[in-house]
Amino acid sequence: MHKRMLAATALLSICLCSAASAETVSMWVRSGSGGGAFKAVIDAYNAVNPDKVELTEIPSDQMVQKYATAVAGGQAPDAISLDLIYTPSFASAGQLEDMTDFAKSLSYFNALAPAHVKQGTYEGKVYGLPLLVETSVFAWNKGLYKKAGLDPEKAPTSWEEITANAEKIRKLGGDDYGFYFSGGGCGGCMIFTFAPLVWGAGADILSEDGKTAALDTPQMRKAVEDYRAIVKSGAVPASAATDNGVDFLKFLGGKIGQQSLGAFAIGTMITQHPELDFGVTMIPGVDGKPSSFAGGDNIVVTKGTPHVSQIQKFLEFVYSEEGQTIMAKNGSLPTRTDIAEQVLKGQDPRLLVAADAIKVAKTPYTLQFNDLINSPNSPWSQFINAAMFGDDVDGAFANGQADMQSIIDSAQ
């Protein structure tokens, strides 16, 4: 009897200890950034682990300000899913946990989405790791290709070919157009879809450290010429000149022959527009070498949180083949390039193009991303509008270069 009581007491002690050691990790995710996939992997993790991850969705346009305010007030969550472009800013402010040792202990660290890792690195230390990955790709409407006498199964590989195809599609008349881009008022759209033209050719709009504007290059001048040629041909609807992003998915209407889009649109077309027969390829650079914009989120950990080890354990689950498969089945691209093919097995093969783009995708590295690029009044936005649709291309380059450098210098 005495032995049975001791055994029962020991078992109760173990149970109480286990319950007491279970922790809850608070995490924010921005709305519209693949939260469905993230929620699915959290549910799977919570189902088999004593520690729990508690998710709160924050409106995307409020995330940066809300997190900054929460950090300042000592009320920040343990971790957040943060638009990767803002990772360097929060890291430079000393508000994030250094995850370098953990990151580099992962056997697959070098297979993690490279642009996300770069954005998550500040002064040689890793503060953010890839969580939700997005890329930009080039899509063509096979039905319009066929109607225009083009090979619907042949992906274009150069901008000369794209322009020629666009002109043939436009000759169909009516409201069928050969190409579209949200160019006149959407700097964020154009960094996503247009900048890859120069990245593929080895150029950039900023120096590697983000401290020097590098807008005026032969590659960028060629890219501008290519877009201006399509516009001049009449193959682009006039609305592109003033589009602030509201028609970013105009391709889905079935009347646009070709458009660079986000990989998220592939799933949208498959599930919501089954009538649309389309192909997907990499965005060609001005010399034919492809590239892509890396969008999406990094996971960052708030400085001083007591739950670092629990977050690391959760991340290991997210990065496991099981976790990656769960997220992929719920609409997210893999964050690990080494197992992307296995993770996407059985899904639409066009998603593999978007996954392959992860290896070459880029994101400008700067602490002033919004001021330089995303804002409607940014130098990049104004440059795009003037260079694509204005009469003074040289002036657009000169002003864009000078204004970018001025913003960078003012922040030093």
Coordinates of C-alpha atoms in Angstrom, one line a residue:
M1 CA 0.0 0.0 0.0
H2 CA 2.8 2.4 0.9
K3 CA 4.6 1.6 -2.3
R4 CA 1.4 2.2 -4.3
M5 CA 1.0 5.6 -2.6
L6 CA 4.6 6.6 -3.4
A7 CA 4.1 5.6 -7.0
A8 CA 0.9 7.6 -7.3
T9 CA 2.5 10.6 -5.6
A10 CA 5.4 10.4 -8.0
L11 CA 3.1 10.2 -11.0
L12 CA 1.1 13.2 -9.8
S13 CA 4.3 15.1 -9.3
I14 CA 5.4 14.4 -12.9
C15 CA 2.0 15.5 -14.2
L16 CA 2.0 18.7 -12.2
C17 CA 5.5 19.4 -13.2
S18 CA 4.7 18.9 -16.9
A19 CA 1.6 21.1 -16.6
A20 CA 3.6 23.8 -14.8
S21 CA 6.3 23.8 -17.4
A22 CA 4.0 24.2 -20.4
E23 CA 4.3 27.7 -21.8
T24 CA 2.2 29.8 -24.1
V25 CA 4.0 31.8 -26.8
S26 CA 2.2 34.9 -28.0
M27 CA 2.6 35.6 -31.7
W28 CA 1.2 38.2 -34.2
V29 CA 0.7 37.7 -37.9
R30 CA -0.3 40.4 -40.3
S31 CA -3.6 39.9 -42.2
G32 CA -3.4 38.8 -45.8
S33 CA 0.1 37.5 -45.6
G34 CA -0.5 33.7 -45.7
G35 CA -2.1 33.6 -42.2
G36 CA -4.2 30.6 -43.2
A37 CA -1.1 28.6 -43.8
F38 CA 0.5 29.8 -40.6
K39 CA -2.6 29.1 -38.5
A40 CA -2.7 25.5 -39.9
V41 CA 0.9 24.8 -38.9
I42 CA 0.2 26.3 -35.4
D43 CA -2.8 24.1 -35.0
A44 CA -0.8 21.1 -35.9
Y45 CA 2.0 22.1 -33.5
N46 CA -0.4 22.8 -30.6
A47 CA -2.1 19.4 -31.1
V48 CA 1.1 17.5 -30.2
N49 CA 3.1 19.8 -27.9
P50 CA 2.5 20.9 -24.3
D51 CA 3.7 24.4 -25.2
K52 CA 1.2 26.3 -27.2
V53 CA 1.4 29.1 -29.7
E54 CA -1.3 31.7 -29.4
L55 CA -1.9 33.6 -32.7
T56 CA -3.3 37.1 -33.0
E57 CA -4.0 38.6 -36.5
I58 CA -3.2 42.3 -37.0
P59 CA -4.4 44.4 -39.9
S60 CA -1.4 44.5 -42.3
D61 CA -1.3 48.3 -42.6
Q62 CA -1.2 48.6 -38.8
M63 CA 1.4 45.9 -37.9
V64 CA 4.6 48.0 -38.0
Q65 CA 3.1 50.8 -35.9
K66 CA 1.4 48.5 -33.5
Y67 CA 4.5 46.5 -32.9
A68 CA 6.7 49.5 -32.4
T69 CA 4.2 50.9 -29.9
A70 CA 3.9 47.6 -28.1
V71 CA 7.7 47.3 -27.9
A72 CA 8.0 50.8 -26.5
G73 CA 5.3 50.1 -23.9
G74 CA 6.7 46.7 -22.9
Q75 CA 3.6 44.9 -24.2
A76 CA 5.0 43.3 -27.3
P77 CA 4.2 39.7 -28.2
D78 CA 6.9 37.1 -27.9
A79 CA 7.3 37.0 -31.7
I80 CA 5.7 38.3 -34.9
S81 CA 5.4 37.5 -38.5
L82 CA 6.9 40.7 -40.0
D83 CA 7.0 41.9 -43.6
L84 CA 10.6 41.0 -44.3
I85 CA 11.4 44.5 -45.6
Y86 CA 11.1 45.9 -42.1
T87 CA 13.4 43.4 -40.4
P88 CA 16.6 45.5 -40.7
S89 CA 14.9 48.6 -39.2
F90 CA 13.7 46.8 -36.0
A91 CA 17.1 44.9 -35.8
S92 CA 19.0 48.2 -36.0
A93 CA 16.8 49.7 -33.2
G94 CA 17.9 46.8 -30.9
Q95 CA 14.4 45.5 -30.5
L96 CA 14.9 41.9 -31.7
E97 CA 16.6 38.9 -30.2
D98 CA 19.8 37.7 -31.8
M99 CA 19.0 34.3 -33.4
T100 CA 22.4 33.7 -35.0
D101 CA 23.5 30.7 -33.0
F102 CA 20.2 28.9 -33.5
A103 CA 19.9 29.8 -37.2
K104 CA 23.4 28.5 -38.0
S105 CA 22.9 25.3 -35.9
L106 CA 20.2 24.3 -38.4
S107 CA 21.6 21.7 -40.9
Y108 CA 19.4 23.3 -43.6
F109 CA 20.3 26.9 -42.8
N110 CA 21.8 27.5 -46.3
A111 CA 18.7 26.1 -47.9
L112 CA 16.4 28.7 -46.3
A113 CA 15.0 31.4 -48.6
P114 CA 18.1 33.5 -49.2
A115 CA 16.5 36.9 -49.6
H116 CA 14.6 36.5 -46.3
V117 CA 17.8 35.5 -44.5
K118 CA 19.6 38.5 -45.9
Q119 CA 16.8 40.9 -44.8
G120 CA 16.9 39.2 -41.4
T121 CA 20.6 39.9 -41.0
Y122 CA 22.0 43.1 -39.6
E123 CA 25.7 43.8 -39.0
G124 CA 26.5 40.1 -39.4
K125 CA 23.9 38.8 -37.0
V126 CA 20.6 37.0 -37.8
Y127 CA 17.5 38.6 -36.3
G128 CA 14.8 37.3 -38.6
L129 CA 14.2 34.0 -40.4
P130 CA 11.9 33.1 -43.3
L131 CA 8.4 32.2 -42.4
L132 CA 6.0 33.1 -45.2
V133 CA 7.5 33.3 -48.7
E134 CA 6.2 35.0 -51.8
T135 CA 7.8 35.4 -55.2
S136 CA 7.0 37.2 -58.4
V137 CA 6.5 35.3 -61.7
F138 CA 5.5 35.9 -65.3
A139 CA 2.1 34.5 -66.5
W140 CA 0.7 34.2 -70.0
N141 CA -2.9 33.5 -71.1
K142 CA -2.7 30.4 -73.3
G143 CA -6.1 31.1 -74.8
L144 CA -5.2 34.5 -76.1
Y145 CA -1.8 33.2 -77.3
K146 CA -3.7 30.6 -79.4
K147 CA -6.1 33.1 -80.7
A148 CA -3.2 35.4 -81.7
G149 CA -1.5 32.6 -83.6
L150 CA 1.2 32.1 -80.9
D151 CA 2.4 28.8 -79.5
P152 CA 0.4 28.5 -76.2
E153 CA 2.9 26.1 -74.7
K154 CA 6.0 28.3 -75.4
A155 CA 7.0 30.6 -72.5
P156 CA 8.6 33.8 -73.7
T157 CA 12.2 34.2 -72.7
S158 CA 13.0 37.8 -73.6
W159 CA 11.4 41.2 -73.5
E160 CA 11.6 41.5 -77.3
E161 CA 9.6 38.3 -77.5
I162 CA 7.1 39.5 -74.9
T163 CA 6.7 42.8 -76.8
A164 CA 6.1 41.0 -80.1
N165 CA 3.6 38.7 -78.5
A166 CA 1.8 41.6 -76.8
E167 CA 1.4 43.4 -80.2
K168 CA 0.0 40.3 -81.8
I169 CA -2.5 39.8 -79.0
R170 CA -3.6 43.5 -79.2
K171 CA -4.4 43.0 -82.9
L172 CA -7.2 40.8 -81.8
G173 CA -8.9 44.1 -81.0
G174 CA -11.7 44.9 -78.6
D175 CA -10.6 44.8 -75.0
D176 CA -8.0 42.1 -75.5
Y177 CA -4.6 43.6 -74.5
G178 CA -1.1 42.1 -74.7
F179 CA 0.4 43.2 -71.5
Y180 CA -0.4 44.9 -68.2
F181 CA 1.4 46.4 -65.2
S182 CA 0.2 48.6 -62.3
G183 CA 2.7 51.3 -63.1
G184 CA 1.5 54.8 -62.6
G185 CA 0.9 54.9 -58.9
C186 CA 2.2 51.7 -57.3
G187 CA 5.8 51.7 -56.4
G188 CA 5.3 48.5 -54.4
C189 CA 3.8 46.8 -57.4
M190 CA 6.7 47.8 -59.6
I191 CA 9.5 46.8 -57.3
F192 CA 7.7 43.4 -57.2
T193 CA 7.3 42.9 -60.9
F194 CA 9.7 45.3 -62.7
A195 CA 12.9 45.4 -60.7
P196 CA 13.6 41.7 -61.5
L197 CA 14.4 42.8 -65.0
V198 CA 17.6 44.4 -63.8
W199 CA 18.3 41.9 -61.0
G200 CA 18.5 39.1 -63.5
A201 CA 21.1 41.1 -65.4
G202 CA 23.3 41.7 -62.4
A203 CA 22.3 45.3 -61.6
D204 CA 20.3 46.7 -58.7
I205 CA 18.7 50.0 -57.6
L206 CA 20.7 50.2 -54.3
S207 CA 24.2 49.1 -53.3
E208 CA 24.6 45.9 -51.4
D209 CA 24.6 47.7 -48.0
G210 CA 21.7 50.0 -49.0
K211 CA 23.7 53.2 -48.5
T212 CA 24.1 54.2 -52.2
A213 CA 21.4 54.7 -54.8
A214 CA 22.3 52.8 -58.0
L215 CA 19.2 53.5 -60.1
D216 CA 20.9 54.8 -63.3
T217 CA 22.5 51.8 -64.9
P218 CA 22.6 50.5 -68.5
Q219 CA 20.4 47.6 -67.3
M220 CA 17.7 49.9 -65.8
R221 CA 17.8 52.1 -69.0
K222 CA 17.2 48.9 -71.1
A223 CA 14.4 47.8 -68.8
V224 CA 12.7 51.2 -69.1
E225 CA 13.1 51.1 -72.9
D226 CA 11.5 47.6 -73.0
Y227 CA 8.5 48.7 -71.0
R228 CA 8.1 52.0 -72.9
A229 CA 8.2 50.0 -76.2
I230 CA 5.2 47.9 -75.0
V231 CA 3.3 51.0 -73.9
K232 CA 4.0 52.8 -77.1
S233 CA 2.8 49.9 -79.2
G234 CA -0.7 50.3 -77.7
A235 CA -0.6 46.8 -76.2
V236 CA -1.1 48.1 -72.6
P237 CA -4.4 49.5 -71.4
A238 CA -4.2 53.3 -70.7
S239 CA -5.4 52.7 -67.1
A240 CA -1.9 51.3 -66.3
A241 CA -0.6 54.9 -66.2
T242 CA -2.7 55.7 -63.1
D243 CA -3.2 52.3 -61.5
N244 CA -2.3 52.5 -57.8
G245 CA -2.5 48.7 -57.4
V246 CA -6.2 48.2 -57.5
D247 CA -5.9 46.3 -60.8
F248 CA -2.7 44.4 -59.9
L249 CA -4.6 41.1 -60.7
K250 CA -6.1 42.4 -64.0
F251 CA -4.8 39.2 -65.7
L252 CA -7.4 37.2 -63.8
G253 CA -10.1 38.8 -66.0
G254 CA -9.0 36.8 -69.0
K255 CA -8.5 39.8 -71.3
I256 CA -4.7 40.4 -70.7
G257 CA -2.2 38.2 -72.6
Q258 CA 0.8 38.6 -70.3
Q259 CA 1.5 40.0 -66.9
S260 CA 4.1 39.6 -64.1
L261 CA 2.3 38.6 -60.9
G262 CA 2.8 37.3 -57.4
A263 CA 3.0 33.6 -56.9
F264 CA -0.2 33.9 -54.7
A265 CA -2.1 34.5 -57.8
I266 CA -1.4 31.0 -59.1
G267 CA -3.5 29.5 -56.3
T268 CA -6.2 32.1 -56.9
M269 CA -6.4 31.3 -60.6
I270 CA -6.5 27.6 -60.0
T271 CA -9.2 27.7 -57.4
Q272 CA -11.3 30.7 -58.4
H273 CA -10.7 31.0 -62.2
P274 CA -10.7 27.4 -63.5
E275 CA -11.7 28.8 -66.9
L276 CA -8.4 30.6 -67.3
D277 CA -5.8 28.5 -69.1
F278 CA -2.4 30.0 -68.2
G279 CA 1.3 29.3 -68.1
V280 CA 3.9 30.5 -65.6
T281 CA 7.6 31.1 -66.0
M282 CA 10.3 33.1 -64.4
I283 CA 10.4 36.9 -65.1
P284 CA 13.1 37.4 -67.8
G285 CA 15.8 39.9 -67.1
V286 CA 16.8 42.4 -69.8
D287 CA 19.5 39.9 -70.9
G288 CA 17.3 36.9 -70.6
K289 CA 18.5 35.7 -67.2
P290 CA 15.5 35.4 -64.8
S291 CA 14.9 36.9 -61.4
S292 CA 12.1 37.5 -59.0
F293 CA 11.1 39.7 -56.0
A294 CA 11.1 37.9 -52.6
G295 CA 8.1 39.0 -50.6
G296 CA 6.4 37.7 -47.5
D297 CA 7.3 37.6 -43.9
N298 CA 10.2 36.8 -41.5
I299 CA 9.6 35.6 -38.0
V300 CA 11.3 37.9 -35.5
V301 CA 11.6 37.5 -31.7
T302 CA 11.1 40.4 -29.3
K303 CA 14.1 41.3 -27.4
G304 CA 13.9 40.1 -23.8
T305 CA 11.1 37.5 -24.2
P306 CA 11.4 34.6 -21.8
H307 CA 10.2 32.2 -24.5
V308 CA 13.1 32.1 -26.9
S309 CA 13.6 28.3 -26.5
Q310 CA 9.9 27.6 -27.1
I311 CA 9.9 29.7 -30.3
Q312 CA 13.0 27.9 -31.5
K313 CA 11.3 24.5 -30.9
F314 CA 8.2 25.8 -32.8
L315 CA 10.4 27.0 -35.7
E316 CA 12.0 23.6 -36.0
F317 CA 8.6 22.1 -36.5
V318 CA 7.7 24.8 -39.1
Y319 CA 10.9 23.9 -41.0
S320 CA 10.4 20.2 -40.8
E321 CA 9.1 18.4 -43.8
E322 CA 5.8 17.9 -42.0
G323 CA 5.4 21.6 -41.1
Q324 CA 6.5 22.7 -44.6
T325 CA 3.9 20.3 -46.2
I326 CA 1.1 21.6 -44.0
M327 CA 1.9 25.2 -44.9
A328 CA 2.2 24.3 -48.6
K329 CA -1.2 22.6 -48.6
N330 CA -2.7 25.8 -47.2
G331 CA -1.2 28.1 -49.8
S332 CA 2.3 29.0 -48.7
L333 CA 5.4 28.4 -50.7
P334 CA 8.2 26.3 -49.0
T335 CA 10.8 28.3 -47.1
R336 CA 13.3 25.5 -47.6
T337 CA 14.6 25.1 -51.1
D338 CA 16.1 21.7 -50.4
I339 CA 12.8 20.0 -49.9
A340 CA 10.5 22.2 -52.0
E341 CA 9.9 19.5 -54.6
Q342 CA 8.8 16.9 -52.0
V343 CA 6.7 19.5 -50.1
L344 CA 4.8 20.4 -53.3
K345 CA 4.4 16.9 -54.6
G346 CA 0.9 16.3 -55.9
Q347 CA 0.2 20.0 -56.2
D348 CA -0.2 22.0 -59.4
P349 CA 3.2 21.9 -61.1
R350 CA 3.1 25.6 -61.9
L351 CA 3.8 26.2 -58.2
L352 CA 7.2 24.7 -58.7
V353 CA 8.1 27.7 -60.9
A354 CA 7.3 30.0 -58.0
A355 CA 9.3 27.8 -55.6
D356 CA 12.3 27.7 -58.0
A357 CA 12.2 31.5 -58.1
I358 CA 13.0 31.6 -54.3
K359 CA 16.6 30.7 -55.2
V360 CA 17.2 33.8 -57.3
A361 CA 14.6 36.2 -55.7
K362 CA 15.9 39.5 -54.2
T363 CA 14.6 42.3 -52.0
P364 CA 16.3 45.7 -51.8
Y365 CA 18.2 45.9 -48.4
T366 CA 17.5 49.3 -46.7
L367 CA 16.3 50.7 -43.4
Q368 CA 14.2 53.2 -45.5
F369 CA 12.2 50.9 -47.7
N370 CA 8.9 52.7 -47.3
D371 CA 10.4 56.2 -47.9
L372 CA 12.5 55.0 -50.9
I373 CA 10.1 52.6 -52.5
N374 CA 6.7 51.8 -51.2
S375 CA 5.3 55.3 -50.4
P376 CA 3.2 56.8 -53.2
N377 CA 5.5 59.8 -53.1
S378 CA 8.7 57.8 -53.0
P379 CA 11.5 58.5 -55.5
W380 CA 11.0 55.0 -56.9
S381 CA 7.2 55.6 -57.5
Q382 CA 7.8 58.9 -59.1
F383 CA 10.6 57.6 -61.2
I384 CA 8.5 54.7 -62.5
N385 CA 5.7 57.0 -63.5
A386 CA 8.0 59.5 -65.2
A387 CA 10.2 57.0 -66.9
M388 CA 7.4 54.8 -68.2
F389 CA 4.9 57.4 -69.3
G390 CA 6.7 60.8 -69.4
D391 CA 8.6 62.5 -72.1
D392 CA 11.9 63.2 -70.2
V393 CA 13.5 59.8 -69.5
D394 CA 16.9 61.4 -68.7
G395 CA 15.2 63.7 -66.2
A396 CA 13.4 60.8 -64.6
F397 CA 16.7 59.0 -64.0
A398 CA 18.5 62.1 -62.7
N399 CA 15.7 63.0 -60.3
G400 CA 15.2 59.5 -59.1
Q401 CA 18.8 58.9 -58.4
A402 CA 19.3 62.2 -56.6
D403 CA 16.1 61.9 -54.5
M404 CA 16.9 58.4 -53.5
Q405 CA 20.4 59.4 -52.4
S406 CA 19.1 62.4 -50.5
I407 CA 16.8 60.2 -48.4
I408 CA 19.6 57.7 -47.7
D409 CA 22.0 60.4 -46.7
S410 CA 19.5 62.1 -44.4
A411 CA 19.0 58.9 -42.5
Q412 CA 22.8 58.3 -41.9

